[in-house]
mmCIF file of C-alpha atoms in Angstrom:
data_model
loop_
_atom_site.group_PDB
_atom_site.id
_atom_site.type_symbol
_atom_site.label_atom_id
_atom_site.label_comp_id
_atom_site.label_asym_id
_atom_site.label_seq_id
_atom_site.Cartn_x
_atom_site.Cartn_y
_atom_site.Cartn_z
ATOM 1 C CA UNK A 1 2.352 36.522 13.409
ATOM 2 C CA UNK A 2 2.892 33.771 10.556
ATOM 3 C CA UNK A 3 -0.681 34.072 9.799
ATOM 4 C CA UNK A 4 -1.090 37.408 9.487
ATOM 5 C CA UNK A 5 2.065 36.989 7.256
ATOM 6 C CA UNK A 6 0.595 34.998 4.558
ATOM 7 C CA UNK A 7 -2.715 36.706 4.765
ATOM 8 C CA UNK A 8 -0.651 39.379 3.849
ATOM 9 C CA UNK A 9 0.975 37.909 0.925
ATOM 10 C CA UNK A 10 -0.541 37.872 -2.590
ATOM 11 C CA UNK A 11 1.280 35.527 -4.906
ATOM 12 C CA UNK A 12 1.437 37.010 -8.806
ATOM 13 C CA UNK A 13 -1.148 35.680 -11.243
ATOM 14 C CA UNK A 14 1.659 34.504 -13.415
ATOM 15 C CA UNK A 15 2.758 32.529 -10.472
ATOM 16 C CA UNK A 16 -0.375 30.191 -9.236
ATOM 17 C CA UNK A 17 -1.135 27.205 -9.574
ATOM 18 C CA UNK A 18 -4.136 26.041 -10.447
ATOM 19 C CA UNK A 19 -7.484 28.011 -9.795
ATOM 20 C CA UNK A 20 -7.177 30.931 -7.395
ATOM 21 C CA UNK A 21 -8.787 30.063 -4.031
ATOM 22 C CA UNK A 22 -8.679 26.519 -5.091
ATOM 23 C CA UNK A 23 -5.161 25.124 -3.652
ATOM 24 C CA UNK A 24 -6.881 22.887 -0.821
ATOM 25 C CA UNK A 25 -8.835 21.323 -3.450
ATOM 26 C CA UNK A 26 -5.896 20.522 -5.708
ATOM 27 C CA UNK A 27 -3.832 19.074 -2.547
ATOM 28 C CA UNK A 28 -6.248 17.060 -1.839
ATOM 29 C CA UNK A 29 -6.667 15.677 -4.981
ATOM 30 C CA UNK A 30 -3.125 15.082 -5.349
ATOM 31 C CA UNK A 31 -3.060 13.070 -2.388
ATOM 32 C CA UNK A 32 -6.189 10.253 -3.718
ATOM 33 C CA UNK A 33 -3.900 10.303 -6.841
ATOM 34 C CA UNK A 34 -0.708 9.536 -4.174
ATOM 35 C CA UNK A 35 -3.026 6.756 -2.214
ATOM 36 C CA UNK A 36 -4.176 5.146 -5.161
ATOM 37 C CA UNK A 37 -0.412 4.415 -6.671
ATOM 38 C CA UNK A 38 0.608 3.923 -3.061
ATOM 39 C CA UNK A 39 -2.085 1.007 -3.284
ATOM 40 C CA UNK A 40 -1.173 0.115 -6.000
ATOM 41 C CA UNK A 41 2.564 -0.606 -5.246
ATOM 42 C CA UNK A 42 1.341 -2.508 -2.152
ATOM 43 C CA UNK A 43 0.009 -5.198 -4.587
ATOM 44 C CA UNK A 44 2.659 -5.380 -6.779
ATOM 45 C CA UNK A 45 5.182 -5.364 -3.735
ATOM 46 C CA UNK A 46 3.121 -8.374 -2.132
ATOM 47 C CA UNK A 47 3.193 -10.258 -5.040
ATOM 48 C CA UNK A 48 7.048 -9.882 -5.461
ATOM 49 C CA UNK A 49 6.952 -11.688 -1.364
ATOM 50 C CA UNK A 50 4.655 -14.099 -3.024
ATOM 51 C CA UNK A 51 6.732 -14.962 -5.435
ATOM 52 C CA UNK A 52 10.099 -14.904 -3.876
ATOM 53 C CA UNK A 53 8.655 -16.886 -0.783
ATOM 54 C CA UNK A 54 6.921 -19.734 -3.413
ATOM 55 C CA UNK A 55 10.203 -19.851 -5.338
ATOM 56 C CA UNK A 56 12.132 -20.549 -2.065
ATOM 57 C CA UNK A 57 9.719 -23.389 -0.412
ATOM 58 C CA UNK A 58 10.385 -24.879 -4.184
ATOM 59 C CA UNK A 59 14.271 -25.323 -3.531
ATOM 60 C CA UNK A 60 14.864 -25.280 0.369
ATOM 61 C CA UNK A 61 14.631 -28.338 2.064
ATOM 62 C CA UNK A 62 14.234 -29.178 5.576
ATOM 63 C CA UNK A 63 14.692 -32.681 7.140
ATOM 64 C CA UNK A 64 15.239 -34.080 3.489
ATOM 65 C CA UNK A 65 12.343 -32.855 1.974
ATOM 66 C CA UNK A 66 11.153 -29.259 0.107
ATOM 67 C CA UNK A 67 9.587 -26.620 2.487
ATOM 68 C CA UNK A 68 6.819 -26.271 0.360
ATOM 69 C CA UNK A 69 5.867 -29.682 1.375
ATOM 70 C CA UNK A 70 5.476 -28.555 4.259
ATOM 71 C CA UNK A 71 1.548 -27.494 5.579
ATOM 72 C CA UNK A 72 1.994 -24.295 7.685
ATOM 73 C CA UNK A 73 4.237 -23.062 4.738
ATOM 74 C CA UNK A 74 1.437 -23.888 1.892
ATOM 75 C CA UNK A 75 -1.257 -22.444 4.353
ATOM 76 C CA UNK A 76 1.392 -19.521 4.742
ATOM 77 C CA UNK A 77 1.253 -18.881 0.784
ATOM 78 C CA UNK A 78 -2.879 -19.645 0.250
ATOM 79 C CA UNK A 79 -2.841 -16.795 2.563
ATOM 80 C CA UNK A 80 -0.446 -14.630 0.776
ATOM 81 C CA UNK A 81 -2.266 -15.521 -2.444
ATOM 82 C CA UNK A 82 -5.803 -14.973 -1.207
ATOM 83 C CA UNK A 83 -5.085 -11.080 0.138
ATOM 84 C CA UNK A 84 -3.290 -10.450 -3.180
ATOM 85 C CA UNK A 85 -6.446 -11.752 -5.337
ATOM 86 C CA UNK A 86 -8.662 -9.780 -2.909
ATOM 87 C CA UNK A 87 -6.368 -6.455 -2.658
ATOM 88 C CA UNK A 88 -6.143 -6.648 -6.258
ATOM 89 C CA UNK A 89 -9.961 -6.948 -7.016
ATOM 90 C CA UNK A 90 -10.207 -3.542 -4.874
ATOM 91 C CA UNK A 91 -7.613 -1.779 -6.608
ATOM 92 C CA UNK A 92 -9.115 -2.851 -10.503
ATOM 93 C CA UNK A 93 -12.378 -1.893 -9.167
ATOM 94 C CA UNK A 94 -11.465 1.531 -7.741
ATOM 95 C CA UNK A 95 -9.235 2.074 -10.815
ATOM 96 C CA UNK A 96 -11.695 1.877 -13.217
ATOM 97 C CA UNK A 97 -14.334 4.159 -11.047
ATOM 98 C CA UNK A 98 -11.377 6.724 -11.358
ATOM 99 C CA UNK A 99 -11.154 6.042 -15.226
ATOM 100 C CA UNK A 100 -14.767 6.791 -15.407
ATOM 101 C CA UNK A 101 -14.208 9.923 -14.050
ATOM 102 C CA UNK A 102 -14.838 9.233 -10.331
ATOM 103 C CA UNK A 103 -12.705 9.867 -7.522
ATOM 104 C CA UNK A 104 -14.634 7.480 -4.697
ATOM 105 C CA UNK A 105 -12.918 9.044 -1.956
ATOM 106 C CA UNK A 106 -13.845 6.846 1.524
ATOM 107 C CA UNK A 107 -12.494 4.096 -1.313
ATOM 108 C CA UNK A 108 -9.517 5.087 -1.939
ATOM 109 C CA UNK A 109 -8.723 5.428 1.630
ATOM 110 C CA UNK A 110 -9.859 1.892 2.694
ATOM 111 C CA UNK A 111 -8.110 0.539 -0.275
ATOM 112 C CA UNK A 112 -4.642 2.591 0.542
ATOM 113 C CA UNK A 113 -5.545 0.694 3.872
ATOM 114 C CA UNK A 114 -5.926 -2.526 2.453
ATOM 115 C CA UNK A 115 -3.784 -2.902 0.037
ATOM 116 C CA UNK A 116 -0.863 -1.761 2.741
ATOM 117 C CA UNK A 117 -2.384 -4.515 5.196
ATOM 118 C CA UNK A 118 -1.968 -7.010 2.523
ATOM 119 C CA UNK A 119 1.836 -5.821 2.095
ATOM 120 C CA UNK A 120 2.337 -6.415 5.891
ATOM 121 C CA UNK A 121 0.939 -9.511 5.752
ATOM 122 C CA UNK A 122 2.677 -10.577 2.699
ATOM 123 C CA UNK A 123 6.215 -9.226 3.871
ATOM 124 C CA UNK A 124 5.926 -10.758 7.331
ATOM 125 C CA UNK A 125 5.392 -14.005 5.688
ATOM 126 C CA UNK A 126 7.597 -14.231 3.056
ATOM 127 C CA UNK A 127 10.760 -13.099 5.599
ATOM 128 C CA UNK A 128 9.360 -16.203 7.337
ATOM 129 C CA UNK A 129 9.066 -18.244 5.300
ATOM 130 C CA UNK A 130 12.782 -17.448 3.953
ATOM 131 C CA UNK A 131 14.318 -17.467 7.704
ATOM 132 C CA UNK A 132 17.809 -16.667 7.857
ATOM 133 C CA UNK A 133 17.835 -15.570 4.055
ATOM 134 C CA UNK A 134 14.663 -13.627 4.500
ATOM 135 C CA UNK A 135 16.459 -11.154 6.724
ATOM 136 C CA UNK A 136 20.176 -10.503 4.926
ATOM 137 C CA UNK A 137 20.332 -7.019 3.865
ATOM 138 C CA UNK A 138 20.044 -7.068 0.183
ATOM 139 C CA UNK A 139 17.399 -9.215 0.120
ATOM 140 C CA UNK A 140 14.490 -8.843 -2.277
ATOM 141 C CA UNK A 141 11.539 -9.625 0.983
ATOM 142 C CA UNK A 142 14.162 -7.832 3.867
ATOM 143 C CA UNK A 143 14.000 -4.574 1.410
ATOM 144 C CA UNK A 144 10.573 -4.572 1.073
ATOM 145 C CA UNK A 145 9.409 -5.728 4.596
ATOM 146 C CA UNK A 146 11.545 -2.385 5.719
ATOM 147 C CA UNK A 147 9.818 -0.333 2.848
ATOM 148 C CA UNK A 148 5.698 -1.508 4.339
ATOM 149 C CA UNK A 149 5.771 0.812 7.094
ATOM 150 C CA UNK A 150 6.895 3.868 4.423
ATOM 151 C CA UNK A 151 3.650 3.019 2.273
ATOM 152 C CA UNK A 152 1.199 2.940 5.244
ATOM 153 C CA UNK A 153 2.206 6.013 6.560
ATOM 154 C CA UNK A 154 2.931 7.600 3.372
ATOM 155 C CA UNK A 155 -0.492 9.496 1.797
ATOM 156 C CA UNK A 156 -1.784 9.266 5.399
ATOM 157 C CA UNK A 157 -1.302 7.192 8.474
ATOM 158 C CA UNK A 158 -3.872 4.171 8.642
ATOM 159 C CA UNK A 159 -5.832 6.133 10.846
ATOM 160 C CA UNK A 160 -6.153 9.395 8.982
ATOM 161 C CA UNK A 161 -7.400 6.883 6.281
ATOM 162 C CA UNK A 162 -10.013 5.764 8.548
ATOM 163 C CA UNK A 163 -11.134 8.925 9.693
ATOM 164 C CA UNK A 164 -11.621 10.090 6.215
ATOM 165 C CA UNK A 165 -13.256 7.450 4.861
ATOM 166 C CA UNK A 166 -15.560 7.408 7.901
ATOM 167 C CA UNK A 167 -16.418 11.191 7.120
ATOM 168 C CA UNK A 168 -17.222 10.381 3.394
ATOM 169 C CA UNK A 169 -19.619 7.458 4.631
ATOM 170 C CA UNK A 170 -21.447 10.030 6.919
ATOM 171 C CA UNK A 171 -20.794 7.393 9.720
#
């Protein structure tokens, strides 16, 4: 069988990586490293929406007047903006546990969680808010809203974050 196979199979010293015995650990680390950058693009990502989605409800108008004049689209961005400040927060605060030598691991997974939420949000939005031009292949917010679902899943699913991050917390 395949697992009698690699039981079988004794990879040369000169050939490991890492401490014998300790690959699992070294995967696993790997993978906090992957959620935190994964987090971290989420922000950056969601602030790109921001941006491009602010920019446009500056120059479009509708009915002879800017869309940004417009109340559902300013509530639209102070919603946008508000789960980028808060996302961001996380990530600085999570970032410098892991500078200090931590690795907060129920953390990272909530944050990976977060910050890909906040993408979703953002993304959604900001196609929105750009209607037709929102949605033309080539577009900054169409590239990116077809990129959130890569991020959540990537580094684990939303609910494999969950599950680990409930482990860590003992709940």
């Amino acid at each position: 069988t395949a697992a009698l196979y690699f039981e079988d199979c004794k990879v040369p010293v000169a050939n490991l990586l890492g401490e014998e015995n300790h690959g699992f650990l070294g995967i696993m680390q790997n993978f906090n490293r992957e959620r935190l950058m994964l987090a971290a693009m989420a922000v950056a990502f969601s602030q790109v929406c921001h941006d491009d989605a602010l920019a446009w409800a500056r120059e479009r108008e509708t009915f002879g007047k800017p869309l940004l004049t417009r109340q559902v689209i300013r509530h639209k961005l102070v919603d946008m903006a508000q789960a980028i400040g808060a996302t961001r927060a996380y990530l600085e605060a999570i970032a410098w546990k892991v500078q200090q030598g931590q690795w907060p691991i129920a953390e990272v997974c909530m944050l990976k969680n977060q910050a890909t939420q906040c993408l979703e949000l953002c993304a959604k939005e900001a196609v929105q808010i750009l209607g037709g031009a929102g949605y033309i292949h080539g577009a900054k917010v169409e590239r990116i809203y077809r990129e959130t679902k890569v991020l959540s899943i990537g580094g684990g699913a939303e609910e494999i974050m969950k599950e680990l991050a409930a482990r860590q917390l003992g709940v």
